Tab-separated table of C-alpha atoms in Angstrom:
chain	number	residue	atom	x	y	z
A	1	MET	CA	0.000	0.000	0.000
A	2	LYS	CA	2.838	2.379	0.873
A	3	ARG	CA	4.476	1.641	-2.467
A	4	LEU	CA	1.219	2.465	-4.254
A	5	TRP	CA	0.994	5.868	-2.522
A	6	LEU	CA	4.632	6.538	-3.349
A	7	ILE	CA	4.004	5.837	-7.025
A	8	LEU	CA	0.994	8.176	-7.016
A	9	LEU	CA	2.975	10.990	-5.355
A	10	ILE	CA	6.013	10.862	-7.623
A	11	PRO	CA	4.425	13.049	-10.374
A	12	LEU	CA	3.649	15.731	-7.779
A	13	LEU	CA	7.328	16.022	-6.833
A	14	ALA	CA	8.230	17.392	-10.246
A	15	GLY	CA	7.345	20.960	-9.169
A	16	CYS	CA	6.320	23.612	-11.681
A	17	TRP	CA	7.137	21.989	-14.989
A	18	ASP	CA	6.634	25.211	-16.949
A	19	SER	CA	8.453	27.586	-14.561
A	20	GLN	CA	11.058	30.045	-15.820
A	21	ASN	CA	13.944	31.725	-14.054
A	22	ILE	CA	13.306	35.383	-13.252
A	23	GLU	CA	16.468	36.260	-15.177
A	24	GLU	CA	14.759	34.902	-18.307
A	25	LEU	CA	11.706	37.173	-17.996
A	26	SER	CA	11.118	40.855	-18.751
A	27	LEU	CA	8.906	42.311	-16.002
A	28	VAL	CA	7.284	45.454	-17.380
A	29	VAL	CA	6.484	48.186	-14.835
A	30	GLY	CA	5.678	51.002	-17.243
A	31	VAL	CA	4.739	51.587	-20.869
A	32	GLY	CA	5.034	54.724	-22.990
A	33	ILE	CA	3.251	55.357	-26.296
A	34	ASP	CA	4.473	57.971	-28.801
A	35	LYS	CA	3.962	58.760	-32.454
A	36	SER	CA	6.565	57.107	-34.630
A	37	LYS	CA	8.553	58.879	-37.315
A	38	LYS	CA	7.318	56.134	-39.603
A	39	LYS	CA	3.961	56.939	-41.203
A	40	ASP	CA	0.914	55.325	-39.581
A	41	GLU	CA	3.018	53.655	-36.886
A	42	ILE	CA	3.206	54.147	-33.158
A	43	MET	CA	6.248	53.820	-30.939
A	44	LEU	CA	6.120	51.674	-27.813
A	45	THR	CA	8.597	52.020	-24.943
A	46	GLN	CA	8.562	49.317	-22.272
A	47	GLN	CA	10.256	49.932	-18.940
A	48	ILE	CA	11.612	46.610	-17.746
A	49	LEU	CA	12.998	45.689	-14.336
A	50	VAL	CA	16.563	44.415	-14.326
A	51	PRO	CA	16.836	41.675	-11.661
A	52	PRO	CA	19.661	42.068	-9.103
A	53	GLY	CA	22.815	40.372	-10.247
A	54	ASN	CA	21.856	40.516	-13.916
A	55	SER	CA	24.969	40.302	-15.990
A	56	VAL	CA	23.753	42.677	-18.689
A	57	GLN	CA	26.416	45.362	-18.997
A	58	ASP	CA	24.927	48.706	-19.948
A	59	ASN	CA	24.397	52.087	-18.321
A	60	GLN	CA	20.784	51.358	-17.356
A	61	ALA	CA	21.551	48.053	-15.644
A	62	GLN	CA	22.932	50.012	-12.704
A	63	LEU	CA	19.615	51.876	-12.450
A	64	LYS	CA	17.647	48.612	-11.968
A	65	TYR	CA	15.712	49.042	-15.215
A	66	LYS	CA	16.111	49.195	-18.958
A	67	ASN	CA	13.912	50.736	-21.654
A	68	VAL	CA	13.101	48.880	-24.863
A	69	THR	CA	11.597	50.907	-27.734
A	70	VAL	CA	10.060	49.566	-30.948
A	71	SER	CA	7.682	50.883	-33.644
A	72	ALA	CA	4.831	49.075	-35.385
A	73	LYS	CA	1.349	49.607	-36.787
A	74	THR	CA	-0.331	48.141	-33.680
A	75	LEU	CA	0.720	47.888	-30.055
A	76	HIS	CA	0.456	44.115	-30.001
A	77	GLU	CA	2.789	43.883	-33.000
A	78	ALA	CA	5.185	46.245	-31.211
A	79	ILE	CA	5.123	44.023	-28.116
A	80	ARG	CA	5.921	40.968	-30.209
A	81	ASP	CA	8.690	42.827	-32.060
A	82	SER	CA	10.237	43.755	-28.713
A	83	LEU	CA	10.924	40.048	-28.224
A	84	LEU	CA	13.603	40.426	-30.858
A	85	ILE	CA	15.450	42.601	-28.327
A	86	THR	CA	14.499	41.316	-24.883
A	87	ASN	CA	13.179	38.205	-23.121
A	88	THR	CA	9.545	37.148	-22.710
A	89	VAL	CA	7.487	40.159	-21.631
A	90	LEU	CA	5.179	39.963	-18.602
A	91	THR	CA	2.809	42.860	-17.795
A	92	ASN	CA	1.359	41.435	-14.566
A	93	HIS	CA	3.238	44.074	-12.533
A	94	GLN	CA	2.730	47.022	-14.883
A	95	ARG	CA	1.902	50.176	-12.896
A	96	VAL	CA	1.607	52.997	-15.447
A	97	ILE	CA	0.749	53.703	-19.071
A	98	LEU	CA	1.977	57.022	-20.478
A	99	ILE	CA	0.389	58.378	-23.659
A	100	ASN	CA	1.831	61.354	-25.510
A	101	GLU	CA	-0.496	64.224	-26.482
A	102	ASP	CA	0.303	63.863	-30.183
A	103	VAL	CA	-0.918	60.261	-30.123
A	104	LEU	CA	-4.339	61.214	-28.750
A	105	ARG	CA	-4.685	64.051	-31.237
A	106	LYS	CA	-4.342	61.548	-34.081
A	107	PHE	CA	-5.610	58.211	-32.749
A	108	PRO	CA	-8.708	57.429	-30.604
A	109	MET	CA	-7.800	56.646	-26.999
A	110	GLU	CA	-10.149	53.667	-27.151
A	111	ALA	CA	-7.904	52.155	-29.838
A	112	ILE	CA	-4.693	52.979	-27.967
A	113	ILE	CA	-5.711	51.146	-24.766
A	114	ASN	CA	-7.569	48.361	-26.587
A	115	GLN	CA	-4.742	45.832	-26.423
A	116	SER	CA	-4.132	46.486	-22.710
A	117	ILE	CA	-7.839	46.025	-21.926
A	118	ARG	CA	-7.975	42.758	-23.873
A	119	ASP	CA	-4.784	41.433	-22.269
A	120	ASN	CA	-5.673	39.294	-19.260
A	121	ASN	CA	-2.288	39.920	-17.655
A	122	THR	CA	-2.337	43.730	-17.612
A	123	ARG	CA	-4.021	44.928	-14.443
A	124	ARG	CA	-7.013	47.216	-14.783
A	125	SER	CA	-5.663	49.071	-11.750
A	126	CYS	CA	-2.722	50.272	-13.867
A	127	HIS	CA	-2.669	54.109	-13.976
A	128	VAL	CA	-2.964	56.068	-17.224
A	129	TYR	CA	-1.185	59.424	-17.714
A	130	LEU	CA	-0.762	62.021	-20.435
A	131	THR	CA	2.573	63.577	-21.436
A	132	LYS	CA	3.514	66.649	-23.418
A	133	ARG	CA	7.092	65.481	-23.846
A	134	PRO	CA	7.805	62.159	-25.573
A	135	THR	CA	7.068	59.319	-23.162
A	136	LYS	CA	10.450	57.864	-24.046
A	137	GLU	CA	12.033	60.957	-22.473
A	138	ILE	CA	9.823	60.747	-19.380
A	139	LEU	CA	10.654	57.063	-18.832
A	140	GLY	CA	14.337	57.834	-19.242
A	141	ARG	CA	14.404	60.454	-16.492
A	142	SER	CA	15.613	59.006	-13.225
A	143	ALA	CA	17.580	59.957	-10.179
A	144	GLU	CA	20.075	57.391	-8.931
A	145	GLY	CA	18.360	54.260	-7.696
A	146	GLU	CA	14.879	55.331	-8.839
A	147	ILE	CA	12.657	53.653	-11.407
A	148	PRO	CA	10.673	56.344	-13.301
A	149	SER	CA	7.456	54.279	-13.512
A	150	ASN	CA	7.472	53.771	-9.745
A	151	VAL	CA	8.169	57.460	-9.095
A	152	ILE	CA	5.198	58.495	-11.246
A	153	TYR	CA	2.912	55.923	-9.645
A	154	GLU	CA	3.808	56.965	-6.107
A	155	LEU	CA	3.297	60.701	-6.761
A	156	LYS	CA	-0.451	60.046	-6.546
A	157	ASP	CA	-0.082	59.646	-2.764
A	158	ASN	CA	0.291	63.441	-2.522
A	159	GLU	CA	-3.383	64.004	-3.382
A	160	HIS	CA	-4.050	64.296	0.362
A	161	ARG	CA	-1.631	67.231	0.564
A	162	THR	CA	-2.539	69.183	-2.575
A	163	ASN	CA	-5.742	69.704	-4.523
A	164	LYS	CA	-3.836	70.072	-7.803
A	165	ILE	CA	-3.730	66.337	-8.495
A	166	LEU	CA	-6.603	64.501	-10.168
A	167	PRO	CA	-7.870	61.221	-8.711
A	168	PRO	CA	-5.928	58.370	-10.367
A	169	LEU	CA	-7.297	57.336	-13.766
A	170	THR	CA	-6.983	53.567	-13.878
A	171	LEU	CA	-7.035	51.543	-17.066
A	172	GLY	CA	-10.386	50.072	-16.051
A	173	LYS	CA	-11.886	53.487	-15.279
A	174	ALA	CA	-10.626	54.908	-18.580
A	175	SER	CA	-12.283	52.043	-20.443
A	176	SER	CA	-15.528	52.531	-18.510
A	177	ASN	CA	-15.547	56.282	-19.207
A	178	LEU	CA	-14.965	55.713	-22.914
A	179	GLN	CA	-17.925	53.346	-22.978
A	180	SER	CA	-20.247	55.801	-21.178
A	181	ASP	CA	-20.247	59.507	-22.037
A	182	GLY	CA	-16.635	59.386	-23.219
A	183	SER	CA	-15.658	62.640	-21.506
A	184	PHE	CA	-13.111	62.791	-18.689
A	185	ALA	CA	-9.847	64.348	-17.509
A	186	ILE	CA	-6.463	62.624	-17.478
A	187	GLN	CA	-3.533	63.664	-15.270
A	188	ALA	CA	-0.385	64.790	-17.089
A	189	VAL	CA	3.255	64.063	-16.231
A	190	ASP	CA	6.166	66.348	-17.034
A	191	ILE	CA	9.759	67.145	-16.062
A	192	ARG	CA	10.721	70.233	-14.072
A	193	GLY	CA	14.179	70.943	-12.742
A	194	GLY	CA	15.243	67.488	-13.827
A	195	LYS	CA	12.538	65.860	-11.687
A	196	LEU	CA	9.365	64.015	-12.670
A	197	ILE	CA	6.228	65.929	-11.634
A	198	LEU	CA	2.458	65.727	-11.992
A	199	GLU	CA	1.515	68.916	-13.815
A	200	GLY	CA	-1.564	69.806	-15.830
A	201	ALA	CA	-4.160	67.514	-17.351
A	202	GLY	CA	-5.804	66.654	-20.631
A	203	ILE	CA	-9.483	66.632	-21.541
A	204	ILE	CA	-10.699	63.590	-23.438
A	205	ASN	CA	-13.947	63.763	-25.388
A	206	ASN	CA	-15.187	61.153	-27.841
A	207	SER	CA	-11.865	59.338	-27.369
A	208	LYS	CA	-9.772	62.309	-28.569
A	209	LEU	CA	-7.727	64.951	-26.753
A	210	VAL	CA	-9.660	68.213	-27.088
A	211	GLY	CA	-7.883	70.483	-24.596
A	212	VAL	CA	-5.442	70.814	-21.713
A	213	MET	CA	-5.798	72.239	-18.214
A	214	ASN	CA	-3.281	73.862	-15.874
A	215	ASP	CA	-2.882	73.113	-12.157
A	216	GLU	CA	-5.355	75.824	-11.137
A	217	ASP	CA	-7.960	74.275	-13.451
A	218	ILE	CA	-7.348	70.878	-11.849
A	219	ALA	CA	-7.877	72.295	-8.349
A	220	ALA	CA	-11.129	73.964	-9.450
A	221	LEU	CA	-12.324	70.754	-11.147
A	222	ASN	CA	-11.629	68.795	-7.963
A	223	TRP	CA	-13.756	71.288	-6.022
A	224	LEU	CA	-16.538	70.930	-8.590
A	225	ASN	CA	-16.322	67.129	-8.396
A	226	GLY	CA	-16.080	67.050	-4.605
A	227	GLU	CA	-12.763	65.197	-5.009
A	228	VAL	CA	-10.620	67.513	-2.865
A	229	LYS	CA	-8.818	65.414	-0.244
A	230	GLY	CA	-6.410	68.048	1.018
A	231	GLY	CA	-4.480	71.085	-0.067
A	232	ILE	CA	-4.521	74.816	0.459
A	233	ILE	CA	-6.961	77.619	-0.344
A	234	GLU	CA	-4.992	80.808	-0.909
A	235	ALA	CA	-6.828	84.069	-0.269
A	236	ALA	CA	-6.302	87.533	1.229
A	237	GLN	CA	-7.748	89.487	4.145
A	238	ASN	CA	-7.260	93.210	4.556
A	239	GLY	CA	-4.709	93.051	1.759
A	240	GLU	CA	-2.630	90.389	3.522
A	241	PRO	CA	-2.321	86.746	2.380
A	242	LEU	CA	-3.796	83.826	4.290
A	243	SER	CA	-3.951	80.070	3.756
A	244	VAL	CA	-6.735	77.700	4.742
A	245	GLU	CA	-5.866	73.997	4.728
A	246	VAL	CA	-8.568	71.482	3.824
A	247	ILE	CA	-8.954	68.670	6.357
A	248	ASP	CA	-11.861	66.504	5.265
A	249	ARG	CA	-15.046	66.458	3.207
A	250	LYS	CA	-18.103	66.068	5.422
A	251	ARG	CA	-20.945	66.123	2.907
A	252	ARG	CA	-21.781	66.407	-0.761
A	253	LYS	CA	-25.195	66.624	-2.352
A	254	ILE	CA	-26.037	66.963	-6.030
A	255	THR	CA	-29.554	67.432	-7.347
A	256	THR	CA	-30.731	68.036	-10.894
A	257	GLU	CA	-33.832	69.833	-12.150
A	258	LEU	CA	-35.484	69.845	-15.554
A	259	ASN	CA	-37.523	72.629	-17.123
A	260	GLY	CA	-38.428	71.133	-20.456
A	261	ASP	CA	-35.038	70.237	-21.922
A	262	HIS	CA	-33.161	72.812	-19.857
A	263	LEU	CA	-31.057	71.327	-17.081
A	264	THR	CA	-30.112	72.849	-13.723
A	265	ILE	CA	-27.481	71.164	-11.552
A	266	ASN	CA	-27.242	72.086	-7.861
A	267	ILE	CA	-24.041	71.123	-6.044
A	268	LYS	CA	-23.517	71.521	-2.303
A	269	VAL	CA	-20.336	70.440	-0.521
A	270	GLY	CA	-19.093	70.832	3.034
A	271	TYR	CA	-15.516	70.608	4.328
A	272	THR	CA	-13.674	71.034	7.579
A	273	ALA	CA	-10.514	73.130	7.478
A	274	ARG	CA	-7.840	74.831	9.533
A	275	LEU	CA	-6.392	78.322	9.371
A	276	SER	CA	-2.782	77.410	8.584
A	277	GLU	CA	-1.287	80.836	7.799
A	278	ASP	CA	-2.406	84.429	8.300
A	279	TRP	CA	-0.269	87.508	7.642
A	280	TYR	CA	-2.765	90.004	9.030
A	281	GLY	CA	-1.109	91.484	12.125
A	282	LYS	CA	-4.367	92.259	13.935
A	283	GLU	CA	-5.872	88.803	13.555
A	284	ASN	CA	-7.593	87.198	16.547
A	285	SER	CA	-8.259	83.531	15.880
A	286	PHE	CA	-9.916	83.129	19.292
A	287	LYS	CA	-12.694	85.406	18.134
A	288	GLU	CA	-15.506	83.473	16.450
A	289	GLY	CA	-16.417	86.399	14.223
A	290	TYR	CA	-12.871	86.546	12.859
A	291	LEU	CA	-12.875	82.862	11.871
A	292	LYS	CA	-16.319	83.246	10.275
A	293	ASP	CA	-14.918	86.057	8.176
A	294	VAL	CA	-11.985	83.856	7.097
A	295	GLU	CA	-14.413	81.047	6.223
A	296	ARG	CA	-16.424	83.393	4.017
A	297	ILE	CA	-13.291	84.669	2.259
A	298	ALA	CA	-12.087	81.103	1.565
A	299	GLU	CA	-15.540	80.035	0.359
A	300	ASP	CA	-15.697	82.981	-2.036
A	301	GLU	CA	-12.261	82.048	-3.400
A	302	VAL	CA	-13.371	78.474	-4.075
A	303	LYS	CA	-16.629	79.579	-5.713
A	304	LYS	CA	-14.736	82.032	-7.913
A	305	ASP	CA	-12.393	79.272	-9.116
A	306	VAL	CA	-15.267	76.850	-9.717
A	307	LYS	CA	-17.110	79.488	-11.739
A	308	LYS	CA	-14.037	79.831	-13.972
A	309	ILE	CA	-13.688	76.105	-14.624
A	310	VAL	CA	-17.422	75.748	-15.300
A	311	TYR	CA	-17.151	78.523	-17.900
A	312	LYS	CA	-14.183	76.772	-19.539
A	313	LEU	CA	-15.944	73.422	-19.599
A	314	GLN	CA	-19.143	74.865	-21.022
A	315	HIS	CA	-17.800	77.435	-23.491
A	316	GLU	CA	-14.218	76.480	-24.385
A	317	TYR	CA	-14.115	72.689	-24.172
A	318	LYS	CA	-17.906	72.207	-24.465
A	319	THR	CA	-17.828	68.921	-22.630
A	320	GLY	CA	-18.818	67.747	-19.162
A	321	VAL	CA	-15.672	66.088	-17.851
A	322	ALA	CA	-16.918	66.482	-14.277
A	323	GLY	CA	-18.970	63.280	-14.530
A	324	LEU	CA	-22.198	65.086	-13.617
A	325	TYR	CA	-24.069	63.098	-16.246
A	326	ARG	CA	-24.326	60.234	-13.735
A	327	TYR	CA	-26.692	62.284	-11.568
A	328	VAL	CA	-28.863	63.141	-14.569
A	329	GLU	CA	-28.880	59.467	-15.551
A	330	ASN	CA	-29.955	58.399	-12.041
A	331	GLN	CA	-32.411	61.184	-11.295
A	332	HIS	CA	-33.977	61.542	-14.760
A	333	PRO	CA	-33.497	58.174	-16.506
A	334	LYS	CA	-36.074	58.754	-19.269
A	335	PHE	CA	-34.591	62.162	-20.133
A	336	TRP	CA	-31.092	60.713	-20.122
A	337	GLU	CA	-32.005	57.779	-22.352
A	338	LYS	CA	-33.542	60.173	-24.849
A	339	ASN	CA	-30.755	62.779	-24.770
A	340	LYS	CA	-27.532	60.976	-23.785
A	341	GLN	CA	-26.125	61.394	-27.288
A	342	LYS	CA	-26.484	65.177	-26.861
A	343	TRP	CA	-24.966	65.365	-23.364
A	344	ASP	CA	-22.190	67.799	-24.285
A	345	GLU	CA	-24.727	70.192	-25.795
A	346	ILE	CA	-27.062	69.888	-22.805
A	347	PHE	CA	-24.203	70.365	-20.339
A	348	SER	CA	-22.920	73.430	-22.184
A	349	LYS	CA	-26.306	75.143	-21.746
A	350	ALA	CA	-27.053	73.952	-18.203
A	351	ASP	CA	-27.224	76.196	-15.143
A	352	ILE	CA	-24.759	75.004	-12.518
A	353	ASN	CA	-25.234	76.307	-8.987
A	354	TYR	CA	-22.355	75.637	-6.623
A	355	GLU	CA	-22.254	76.128	-2.848
A	356	VAL	CA	-19.364	75.303	-0.527
A	357	ASP	CA	-19.512	75.370	3.263
A	358	LEU	CA	-16.147	75.556	5.059
A	359	ARG	CA	-15.901	75.085	8.809
A	360	ILE	CA	-12.597	76.076	10.402
A	361	VAL	CA	-12.140	73.674	13.295
A	362	ASP	CA	-8.478	74.396	14.013
A	363	PHE	CA	-6.197	77.436	13.862
A	364	GLY	CA	-3.040	76.010	15.419
A	365	SER	CA	-1.406	77.543	18.469
A	366	LYS	CA	-1.352	81.159	17.206
A	367	GLY	CA	-4.139	83.606	17.937
A	368	GLY	CA	-4.880	86.878	19.599
A	369	ILE	CA	-4.382	87.501	23.283
A	370	LYS	CA	-7.117	85.716	25.221
């Protein structure tokens, strides 16, 4: 009997018959997509981890990664052509996809991410970014010991400290947005002072890049969306600068009203905050009336910025990247089903009422004499 069990167990002792050494694999952590100099081709750059102890002798081996760039008519063909240069490519650990502006001005974004969506190995949690510079340049920018794809991915963690960063756009979310109203914003990556930074954003409508936003626009869009998780409101009191730091969002309510085919969107948000800096020499933070005045000033500053971004969205870009269509879809399903193909037109003519309620709950250890 023991011999019989031994015979049955022998096949299980063989281990993973199809396993490969890590040195024989190319683990992709980032991908960049640019226009190729060749007509009707795109250029793919794959950022590949170099395992410790790899014997490959080149300048990038010391930086723990190497970049492989190829051109082809489709991304899948480019991936296969890269196998002429490197080992078997695995995208299970891919963290970012960078797409150059010129690509999205020529090709639909839906086509550009199609292969990644269809690939079972590429995670839908992978982040998608826009670049003004060639992605090949972005992925080649690294301080000693840093992997550019990882640096870009980890910059998102600062969204709790600044309101000038958009919520991460994952591959799955990008695909979902393209299948719905097709209008959304995408965070941009650039280089400043030799360092990788998140700066600006692109506006995608009908799968094409139709405009770009600066950091101030991003902050205002986050306020409109209720996506602010931190950051500073800069304002002035009695001609002197002050800063109010956002702590937490406490409430958000969006209602929509219809008058025939005319849409009104009412947005109300509430945040807690702290008075973090005040240059006014006669300030008295212990006085309730003084803090109420600061709250009003900060609220007015936010509403002014939101009014500007709403004007840009409605009259310059003529598209509702704020995702407000979801509330129309939920609250007026029959109207939405009838008019969803005309959403950009409806949004551009809609009345948008925005109210923000800031409550200063902390002013640090500085105040007037009590």
